[in-house]
Amino acid sequence: MGAESKLNGVEIDPAHCSRKKAFQITKSFFPVLEWLPKYKVKEWLVSDIISGVSTGLVATLQGLAFALLVAVPLGYGLYSAFFPLLTYFFLGTSRHLSVGPFPVVSLMVGSVVLSMAPDDKFYIRSSNATGLNKTLIDTVSRDAQRVVIASSLTFLVGIIQLVFGVLQIGFIVRYLADLLVGGFTTAAAFQGFVSQLRIVLNVSTKNYNGIISIICTLIEIFQRIGTTNIADLIAGLLTIFICMVVKEINDQFKHKIPVPIPIEVIVIIVATGISNAADLEKKYNADIVKTIPRGFLYPEPPAVSIFSEMIAAAFSIAVVAYAIAVSVAKIYATKHDYPIDGNQEFIAYGISNMFAGTFSCFVATTTLSCTTVQESTGGKTQVASIISAGIVLIAIVALGKLLEPLQKSVLAAVVIANLKGMFMQVFDVPRLWRQNKADALIWIFTCVASIILGLDLGLLAGLVFGLLTVVVRVQFPLWGGLGNIPGTDLYKNVKDYKTVVEPGVKILRFSSPIFYANIDGLKSSLKSTVGFDAIHVHNKRLKTLRMIQKLIKKGKLKATKNGIISDSGTTNEASESDEDLDDPEDLKISAKEVEIQVDWSSELPVKVNVPRVPIHCLIFDFGGVSFLDVVAVRTMRMIVKEFERIDVTVYIASCQDNIITKLEQCGFFDDNIRKDMFLLTVHNAALYIQHEMMHRDIQDPIFEKISLMQESKEPVDFSETGKLDDELDVQEEAMRRLAS
């Protein structure tokens, strides 16, 4: 048929199939091609316009405010609120996210900027009319360098995010647990509060970097609090109070208020008018915005030469920014019933940040406040984001000059008011402590470490600490002895349920994967459950048999069909002292073979304290064991053999198929250890044991040695060994292998 083929009688053109597949791939890379052709203009356009205008106003003012966190001129905050929206419109999979600056991410970028371009590097000397030299800061050079650092960092973050997306490793954010993110964002909120507090007070401080830098900044603020500008302080406090009150009203009455009150917009418009009318800069020396450049800068390539100095911070920022964005996106995707592609989100944010970095922007992620406004005002798609970008564009081109009289303390206060939600996370700690102390410790450790060490190192420290808690939980897992609730097939922990019974059987539940790190925990839990050490019991029995052999040869004991008895009129003074065991005297006593048994549960004819073994079977409940490593398989094999030697049969219940496969691969089974020791459930194992005990004639495994002992003139070898003949302790074997 040439280039065509048939499928169910229908002719299929391979070229058509390849074009269709290519279009599907293109749509996966450009999700806008999926939803834009289905856009319902009559139903959605008006809602998107209203939502876009409201979101654009908030985005404009937050862009200005968050530029303070990054320590760059305020106009660059407007660029950061504009450019990322353009690319996310085409590449993003969320229909409701508003992309732009976010406080935590802005703080992380700002910490890098301040560490690489502190004020100390830009001091210059100038002479005044009196001839005195003064040390000033070259703010023009400083700000230019900080913009280069922030934009280069943004470009590098974009590269990292793009690589993560292409390599399909969006799963990396799973290691950023909610508890870790909660502690980290609270610490970031504290750092943001301190950085904006000096602007609210209009107090100049040094730029501290590194460990405890935020503490040093806070100390210097209080040392210089006497220089506070009252006009800026009053404006800042009023802004914080009004914003928090109105935000609380918005939250309490969100079901009754159709559109949240845009309090930031209202406050900044009013504050700008008051500052301009009262001329606060000249009369009260208030610190105002002064200059917001109009228009756009030409795109510039990043400073690749400084990438090596910021690569570690860029990695942290890339992961945190993505984690925040995807977490918010999933909330709204679930609410409105559409899918989110995590790897495509990595690609979307990567390209957005690379694009924004060439236009002197700082790192963008989701803008939580703007996203809330966009969704709550009826936004349906990313068309609302494009309209909000248009509002920001108008501010960049035409309205920037109108905001020049605005006090910086008002912008700083807006930032502080937006940090309220992060500070409120502190009240989650008591609840976490009551629920799970380990989880609460992750939160507390991450928060404290981020405050003391800085955001980047603090995040790394919190991540390591969180992983360590996982290791500790696996290394010291939950375990317990189980008993049966009479009349049911239920088995519960004997420590928690007093009515459960253990009829001659011990059941151990070990709720964890078993591997080299928790092998000792398995052994200790087994010993605690059964109440004795199998190796110790075996060694004691061997010592007893050696003593019985010596006493028989000396004529102090006789072996009969009814057991071992002492001669009439003689007193047996034998004990387990080393002298008796090592006595070289060898009396040659001949005796015909007599079948006898040693009842280890009754009183023995020698003074040896042999631990009692009150059980005849042991059941391992492996329902909570997901995998075994080689060391665990060897240890389990050794445990089975140890208990079999003292007449305790071992069974394994609720074992998953992959565990049995692993046991087969590691040579667990042999002629004595067979698969019939595995049973479906613990109750099945208990019933099977009950049936076997009713029909099995139990024979003592020591019988053969007693018979041989009486027949032979030479002592039978009861060698005392603490380890199995064919297997050594796993740790010692591993050490020998390392040494060889």
PDB file of C-alpha atoms in Angstrom, residues 69-287:
ATOM      1  CA  LEU A  69      13.891  43.669  49.579  1.00  0.00           C
ATOM      2  CA  VAL A  70      16.252  43.099  46.656  1.00  0.00           C
ATOM      3  CA  ALA A  71      18.138  46.371  47.373  1.00  0.00           C
ATOM      4  CA  VAL A  72      17.791  47.688  43.810  1.00  0.00           C
ATOM      5  CA  PRO A  73      16.167  50.918  42.559  1.00  0.00           C
ATOM      6  CA  LEU A  74      12.379  50.758  42.746  1.00  0.00           C
ATOM      7  CA  GLY A  75      11.818  51.016  38.986  1.00  0.00           C
ATOM      8  CA  TYR A  76      13.314  47.547  38.530  1.00  0.00           C
ATOM      9  CA  GLY A  77      10.512  46.147  40.632  1.00  0.00           C
ATOM     10  CA  LEU A  78       8.076  47.290  37.929  1.00  0.00           C
ATOM     11  CA  TYR A  79      10.130  45.494  35.282  1.00  0.00           C
ATOM     12  CA  SER A  80      10.019  42.340  37.420  1.00  0.00           C
ATOM     13  CA  ALA A  81       6.237  42.600  37.654  1.00  0.00           C
ATOM     14  CA  PHE A  82       5.916  42.921  33.866  1.00  0.00           C
ATOM     15  CA  PHE A  83       8.301  40.760  31.817  1.00  0.00           C
ATOM     16  CA  PRO A  84       7.745  37.317  33.465  1.00  0.00           C
ATOM     17  CA  LEU A  85       4.008  37.569  32.741  1.00  0.00           C
ATOM     18  CA  LEU A  86       4.626  37.679  29.000  1.00  0.00           C
ATOM     19  CA  THR A  87       6.405  34.338  28.747  1.00  0.00           C
ATOM     20  CA  TYR A  88       4.344  32.518  31.367  1.00  0.00           C
ATOM     21  CA  PHE A  89       1.225  33.322  29.325  1.00  0.00           C
ATOM     22  CA  PHE A  90       2.516  31.011  26.578  1.00  0.00           C
ATOM     23  CA  LEU A  91       4.370  28.376  28.626  1.00  0.00           C
ATOM     24  CA  GLY A  92       2.553  28.024  31.965  1.00  0.00           C
ATOM     25  CA  THR A  93       0.000  25.327  32.756  1.00  0.00           C
ATOM     26  CA  SER A  94      -1.821  27.228  35.519  1.00  0.00           C
ATOM     27  CA  ARG A  95      -4.699  29.440  34.465  1.00  0.00           C
ATOM     28  CA  HIS A  96      -4.843  31.483  37.656  1.00  0.00           C
ATOM     29  CA  LEU A  97      -1.268  32.179  38.760  1.00  0.00           C
ATOM     30  CA  SER A  98      -0.016  35.732  38.631  1.00  0.00           C
ATOM     31  CA  VAL A  99       3.744  35.671  38.118  1.00  0.00           C
ATOM     32  CA  GLY A 100       6.047  38.239  39.675  1.00  0.00           C
ATOM     33  CA  PRO A 101       8.101  39.034  42.792  1.00  0.00           C
ATOM     34  CA  PHE A 102       7.475  37.154  46.046  1.00  0.00           C
ATOM     35  CA  PRO A 103       8.777  38.324  49.462  1.00  0.00           C
ATOM     36  CA  VAL A 104      10.761  35.189  50.381  1.00  0.00           C
ATOM     37  CA  VAL A 105      12.407  34.865  46.978  1.00  0.00           C
ATOM     38  CA  SER A 106      13.100  38.603  46.851  1.00  0.00           C
ATOM     39  CA  LEU A 107      14.795  38.366  50.240  1.00  0.00           C
ATOM     40  CA  MET A 108      16.972  35.494  49.037  1.00  0.00           C
ATOM     41  CA  VAL A 109      17.981  37.497  45.977  1.00  0.00           C
ATOM     42  CA  GLY A 110      18.597  40.550  48.151  1.00  0.00           C
ATOM     43  CA  SER A 111      20.905  38.625  50.470  1.00  0.00           C
ATOM     44  CA  VAL A 112      23.064  37.652  47.483  1.00  0.00           C
ATOM     45  CA  VAL A 113      23.034  41.207  46.142  1.00  0.00           C
ATOM     46  CA  LEU A 114      24.064  42.726  49.480  1.00  0.00           C
ATOM     47  CA  SER A 115      26.785  40.131  50.045  1.00  0.00           C
ATOM     48  CA  MET A 116      28.341  40.756  46.615  1.00  0.00           C
ATOM     49  CA  ALA A 117      27.834  44.523  46.479  1.00  0.00           C
ATOM     50  CA  PRO A 118      27.843  45.967  50.016  1.00  0.00           C
ATOM     51  CA  ASP A 119      28.068  49.682  50.657  1.00  0.00           C
ATOM     52  CA  ASP A 120      31.674  49.265  51.830  1.00  0.00           C
ATOM     53  CA  LYS A 121      32.823  48.722  48.246  1.00  0.00           C
ATOM     54  CA  PHE A 122      31.481  52.059  47.031  1.00  0.00           C
ATOM     55  CA  TYR A 123      32.867  54.590  49.504  1.00  0.00           C
ATOM     56  CA  ILE A 124      34.313  57.738  47.932  1.00  0.00           C
ATOM     57  CA  ARG A 125      35.936  60.787  49.472  1.00  0.00           C
ATOM     58  CA  SER A 126      34.721  64.301  48.722  1.00  0.00           C
ATOM     59  CA  SER A 127      35.783  67.756  49.899  1.00  0.00           C
ATOM     60  CA  ASN A 128      33.355  70.447  50.914  1.00  0.00           C
ATOM     61  CA  ALA A 129      33.794  74.245  50.988  1.00  0.00           C
ATOM     62  CA  THR A 130      35.581  74.159  54.350  1.00  0.00           C
ATOM     63  CA  GLY A 131      38.210  71.773  53.017  1.00  0.00           C
ATOM     64  CA  LEU A 132      37.081  68.835  55.161  1.00  0.00           C
ATOM     65  CA  ASN A 133      36.957  65.381  53.585  1.00  0.00           C
ATOM     66  CA  LYS A 134      33.765  63.364  53.875  1.00  0.00           C
ATOM     67  CA  THR A 135      33.194  59.687  53.092  1.00  0.00           C
ATOM     68  CA  LEU A 136      30.182  59.205  50.841  1.00  0.00           C
ATOM     69  CA  ILE A 137      28.662  56.257  49.028  1.00  0.00           C
ATOM     70  CA  ASP A 138      28.716  56.280  45.247  1.00  0.00           C
ATOM     71  CA  THR A 139      25.057  55.284  44.957  1.00  0.00           C
ATOM     72  CA  VAL A 140      25.040  55.414  41.165  1.00  0.00           C
ATOM     73  CA  SER A 141      27.817  52.829  40.810  1.00  0.00           C
ATOM     74  CA  ARG A 142      26.449  50.773  43.695  1.00  0.00           C
ATOM     75  CA  ASP A 143      22.930  50.574  42.272  1.00  0.00           C
ATOM     76  CA  ALA A 144      24.229  49.760  38.796  1.00  0.00           C
ATOM     77  CA  GLN A 145      26.341  46.904  40.171  1.00  0.00           C
ATOM     78  CA  ARG A 146      23.464  45.567  42.246  1.00  0.00           C
ATOM     79  CA  VAL A 147      21.182  45.534  39.211  1.00  0.00           C
ATOM     80  CA  VAL A 148      23.796  43.561  37.275  1.00  0.00           C
ATOM     81  CA  ILE A 149      24.105  41.046  40.119  1.00  0.00           C
ATOM     82  CA  ALA A 150      20.328  40.669  40.542  1.00  0.00           C
ATOM     83  CA  SER A 151      19.673  40.244  36.809  1.00  0.00           C
ATOM     84  CA  SER A 152      22.591  37.812  36.356  1.00  0.00           C
ATOM     85  CA  LEU A 153      21.348  35.778  39.309  1.00  0.00           C
ATOM     86  CA  THR A 154      17.871  35.746  37.770  1.00  0.00           C
ATOM     87  CA  PHE A 155      19.275  34.472  34.474  1.00  0.00           C
ATOM     88  CA  LEU A 156      21.245  31.737  36.259  1.00  0.00           C
ATOM     89  CA  VAL A 157      18.161  30.690  38.240  1.00  0.00           C
ATOM     90  CA  GLY A 158      16.290  30.459  34.947  1.00  0.00           C
ATOM     91  CA  ILE A 159      18.985  28.203  33.474  1.00  0.00           C
ATOM     92  CA  ILE A 160      18.815  25.876  36.480  1.00  0.00           C
ATOM     93  CA  GLN A 161      15.011  25.706  36.359  1.00  0.00           C
ATOM     94  CA  LEU A 162      15.040  25.058  32.608  1.00  0.00           C
ATOM     95  CA  VAL A 163      17.568  22.240  33.008  1.00  0.00           C
ATOM     96  CA  PHE A 164      15.476  20.701  35.795  1.00  0.00           C
ATOM     97  CA  GLY A 165      12.399  20.854  33.578  1.00  0.00           C
ATOM     98  CA  VAL A 166      14.106  19.338  30.551  1.00  0.00           C
ATOM     99  CA  LEU A 167      15.555  16.531  32.684  1.00  0.00           C
ATOM    100  CA  GLN A 168      12.104  15.891  34.191  1.00  0.00           C
ATOM    101  CA  ILE A 169      13.239  16.186  37.791  1.00  0.00           C
ATOM    102  CA  GLY A 170      10.389  18.195  39.204  1.00  0.00           C
ATOM    103  CA  PHE A 171      10.199  15.573  41.967  1.00  0.00           C
ATOM    104  CA  ILE A 172      13.080  17.364  43.723  1.00  0.00           C
ATOM    105  CA  VAL A 173      10.632  19.662  45.509  1.00  0.00           C
ATOM    106  CA  ARG A 174       9.200  16.662  47.359  1.00  0.00           C
ATOM    107  CA  TYR A 175      12.150  16.959  49.717  1.00  0.00           C
ATOM    108  CA  LEU A 176      10.960  20.430  50.716  1.00  0.00           C
ATOM    109  CA  ALA A 177       8.381  19.276  53.231  1.00  0.00           C
ATOM    110  CA  ASP A 178       5.614  21.625  54.321  1.00  0.00           C
ATOM    111  CA  LEU A 179       7.157  21.786  57.789  1.00  0.00           C
ATOM    112  CA  LEU A 180      10.540  22.783  56.383  1.00  0.00           C
ATOM    113  CA  VAL A 181       8.979  25.407  54.103  1.00  0.00           C
ATOM    114  CA  GLY A 182       6.933  26.724  57.023  1.00  0.00           C
ATOM    115  CA  GLY A 183       9.988  27.251  59.223  1.00  0.00           C
ATOM    116  CA  PHE A 184      11.983  28.685  56.327  1.00  0.00           C
ATOM    117  CA  THR A 185       9.322  31.194  55.249  1.00  0.00           C
ATOM    118  CA  THR A 186       8.810  32.322  58.847  1.00  0.00           C
ATOM    119  CA  ALA A 187      12.546  33.002  59.129  1.00  0.00           C
ATOM    120  CA  ALA A 188      12.418  34.822  55.797  1.00  0.00           C
ATOM    121  CA  ALA A 189       9.526  36.901  57.116  1.00  0.00           C
ATOM    122  CA  PHE A 190      11.609  37.828  60.173  1.00  0.00           C
ATOM    123  CA  GLN A 191      14.530  38.806  57.963  1.00  0.00           C
ATOM    124  CA  GLY A 192      12.202  40.819  55.748  1.00  0.00           C
ATOM    125  CA  PHE A 193      10.749  42.556  58.771  1.00  0.00           C
ATOM    126  CA  VAL A 194      14.191  43.574  60.042  1.00  0.00           C
ATOM    127  CA  SER A 195      15.323  44.792  56.615  1.00  0.00           C
ATOM    128  CA  GLN A 196      12.178  46.923  56.225  1.00  0.00           C
ATOM    129  CA  LEU A 197      12.170  48.123  59.832  1.00  0.00           C
ATOM    130  CA  ARG A 198      15.196  50.341  59.221  1.00  0.00           C
ATOM    131  CA  ILE A 199      13.392  51.874  56.245  1.00  0.00           C
ATOM    132  CA  VAL A 200      10.254  52.519  58.304  1.00  0.00           C
ATOM    133  CA  LEU A 201      12.421  54.173  60.979  1.00  0.00           C
ATOM    134  CA  ASN A 202      14.674  55.814  58.345  1.00  0.00           C
ATOM    135  CA  VAL A 203      17.725  54.590  60.260  1.00  0.00           C
ATOM    136  CA  SER A 204      20.934  53.972  58.323  1.00  0.00           C
ATOM    137  CA  THR A 205      22.861  50.793  59.159  1.00  0.00           C
ATOM    138  CA  LYS A 206      25.733  48.810  57.718  1.00  0.00           C
ATOM    139  CA  ASN A 207      25.056  45.964  55.337  1.00  0.00           C
ATOM    140  CA  TYR A 208      25.840  42.850  57.354  1.00  0.00           C
ATOM    141  CA  ASN A 209      26.285  39.518  55.595  1.00  0.00           C
ATOM    142  CA  GLY A 210      26.891  35.938  56.614  1.00  0.00           C
ATOM    143  CA  ILE A 211      26.177  34.232  59.933  1.00  0.00           C
ATOM    144  CA  ILE A 212      24.029  36.190  62.457  1.00  0.00           C
ATOM    145  CA  SER A 213      23.936  39.155  60.041  1.00  0.00           C
ATOM    146  CA  ILE A 214      20.271  39.740  60.776  1.00  0.00           C
ATOM    147  CA  ILE A 215      20.982  39.844  64.509  1.00  0.00           C
ATOM    148  CA  CYS A 216      23.764  42.388  63.978  1.00  0.00           C
ATOM    149  CA  THR A 217      21.439  44.523  61.853  1.00  0.00           C
ATOM    150  CA  LEU A 218      18.746  44.426  64.524  1.00  0.00           C
ATOM    151  CA  ILE A 219      21.223  45.412  67.235  1.00  0.00           C
ATOM    152  CA  GLU A 220      22.496  48.387  65.221  1.00  0.00           C
ATOM    153  CA  ILE A 221      18.923  49.534  64.495  1.00  0.00           C
ATOM    154  CA  PHE A 222      18.242  49.753  68.237  1.00  0.00           C
ATOM    155  CA  GLN A 223      21.577  51.441  68.840  1.00  0.00           C
ATOM    156  CA  ARG A 224      20.643  54.182  66.361  1.00  0.00           C
ATOM    157  CA  ILE A 225      16.946  54.330  67.117  1.00  0.00           C
ATOM    158  CA  GLY A 226      17.448  57.869  68.414  1.00  0.00           C
ATOM    159  CA  THR A 227      17.914  59.064  64.820  1.00  0.00           C
ATOM    160  CA  THR A 228      14.445  57.850  63.799  1.00  0.00           C
ATOM    161  CA  ASN A 229      12.546  60.121  61.411  1.00  0.00           C
ATOM    162  CA  ILE A 230       9.181  60.724  63.049  1.00  0.00           C
ATOM    163  CA  ALA A 231       7.356  61.491  59.795  1.00  0.00           C
ATOM    164  CA  ASP A 232       8.475  58.215  58.243  1.00  0.00           C
ATOM    165  CA  LEU A 233       7.709  56.276  61.436  1.00  0.00           C
ATOM    166  CA  ILE A 234       4.165  57.637  61.708  1.00  0.00           C
ATOM    167  CA  ALA A 235       3.459  56.982  58.016  1.00  0.00           C
ATOM    168  CA  GLY A 236       4.812  53.459  58.314  1.00  0.00           C
ATOM    169  CA  LEU A 237       2.882  52.549  61.478  1.00  0.00           C
ATOM    170  CA  LEU A 238      -0.372  53.916  60.084  1.00  0.00           C
ATOM    171  CA  THR A 239       0.138  51.959  56.862  1.00  0.00           C
ATOM    172  CA  ILE A 240       0.841  48.718  58.732  1.00  0.00           C
ATOM    173  CA  PHE A 241      -2.204  49.169  60.956  1.00  0.00           C
ATOM    174  CA  ILE A 242      -4.609  50.072  58.153  1.00  0.00           C
ATOM    175  CA  CYS A 243      -3.376  47.313  55.822  1.00  0.00           C
ATOM    176  CA  MET A 244      -3.604  44.627  58.486  1.00  0.00           C
ATOM    177  CA  VAL A 245      -7.086  45.673  59.609  1.00  0.00           C
ATOM    178  CA  VAL A 246      -8.479  45.798  56.079  1.00  0.00           C
ATOM    179  CA  LYS A 247      -6.798  42.498  55.142  1.00  0.00           C
ATOM    180  CA  GLU A 248      -8.431  40.913  58.178  1.00  0.00           C
ATOM    181  CA  ILE A 249     -11.793  42.318  57.050  1.00  0.00           C
ATOM    182  CA  ASN A 250     -11.200  40.899  53.580  1.00  0.00           C
ATOM    183  CA  ASP A 251     -10.439  37.506  55.100  1.00  0.00           C
ATOM    184  CA  GLN A 252     -13.346  37.458  57.552  1.00  0.00           C
ATOM    185  CA  PHE A 253     -15.947  38.587  55.008  1.00  0.00           C
ATOM    186  CA  LYS A 254     -14.517  37.062  51.846  1.00  0.00           C
ATOM    187  CA  HIS A 255     -17.816  35.293  51.151  1.00  0.00           C
ATOM    188  CA  LYS A 256     -19.777  38.537  51.370  1.00  0.00           C
ATOM    189  CA  ILE A 257     -17.355  40.939  49.647  1.00  0.00           C
ATOM    190  CA  PRO A 258     -17.348  40.196  45.897  1.00  0.00           C
ATOM    191  CA  VAL A 259     -13.939  41.832  45.372  1.00  0.00           C
ATOM    192  CA  PRO A 260     -11.252  42.154  48.065  1.00  0.00           C
ATOM    193  CA  ILE A 261     -10.599  45.763  49.047  1.00  0.00           C
ATOM    194  CA  PRO A 262      -7.304  46.762  47.296  1.00  0.00           C
ATOM    195  CA  ILE A 263      -6.011  48.455  50.416  1.00  0.00           C
ATOM    196  CA  GLU A 264      -2.397  48.707  49.221  1.00  0.00           C
ATOM    197  CA  VAL A 265      -3.506  50.689  46.187  1.00  0.00           C
ATOM    198  CA  ILE A 266      -5.676  52.998  48.276  1.00  0.00           C
ATOM    199  CA  VAL A 267      -3.018  53.568  50.947  1.00  0.00           C
ATOM    200  CA  ILE A 268      -0.254  54.327  48.448  1.00  0.00           C
ATOM    201  CA  ILE A 269      -2.406  56.745  46.453  1.00  0.00           C
ATOM    202  CA  VAL A 270      -3.420  58.580  49.633  1.00  0.00           C
ATOM    203  CA  ALA A 271       0.128  58.540  51.052  1.00  0.00           C
ATOM    204  CA  THR A 272       1.550  59.883  47.780  1.00  0.00           C
ATOM    205  CA  GLY A 273      -0.977  62.725  47.774  1.00  0.00           C
ATOM    206  CA  ILE A 274      -0.247  63.640  51.417  1.00  0.00           C
ATOM    207  CA  SER A 275       3.524  63.537  50.892  1.00  0.00           C
ATOM    208  CA  ASN A 276       3.285  65.731  47.816  1.00  0.00           C
ATOM    209  CA  ALA A 277       0.869  68.227  49.388  1.00  0.00           C
ATOM    210  CA  ALA A 278       2.727  68.516  52.705  1.00  0.00           C
ATOM    211  CA  ASP A 279       6.174  68.464  51.068  1.00  0.00           C
ATOM    212  CA  LEU A 280       7.375  65.966  53.660  1.00  0.00           C
ATOM    213  CA  GLU A 281      10.828  65.624  52.107  1.00  0.00           C
ATOM    214  CA  LYS A 282      11.788  69.267  52.608  1.00  0.00           C
ATOM    215  CA  LYS A 283       9.916  69.981  55.826  1.00  0.00           C
ATOM    216  CA  TYR A 284      10.575  66.740  57.717  1.00  0.00           C
ATOM    217  CA  ASN A 285      13.480  65.207  55.780  1.00  0.00           C
ATOM    218  CA  ALA A 286      11.337  62.189  54.874  1.00  0.00           C
ATOM    219  CA  ASP A 287      12.942  59.593  52.630  1.00  0.00           C
TER     220      ASP A 287
END
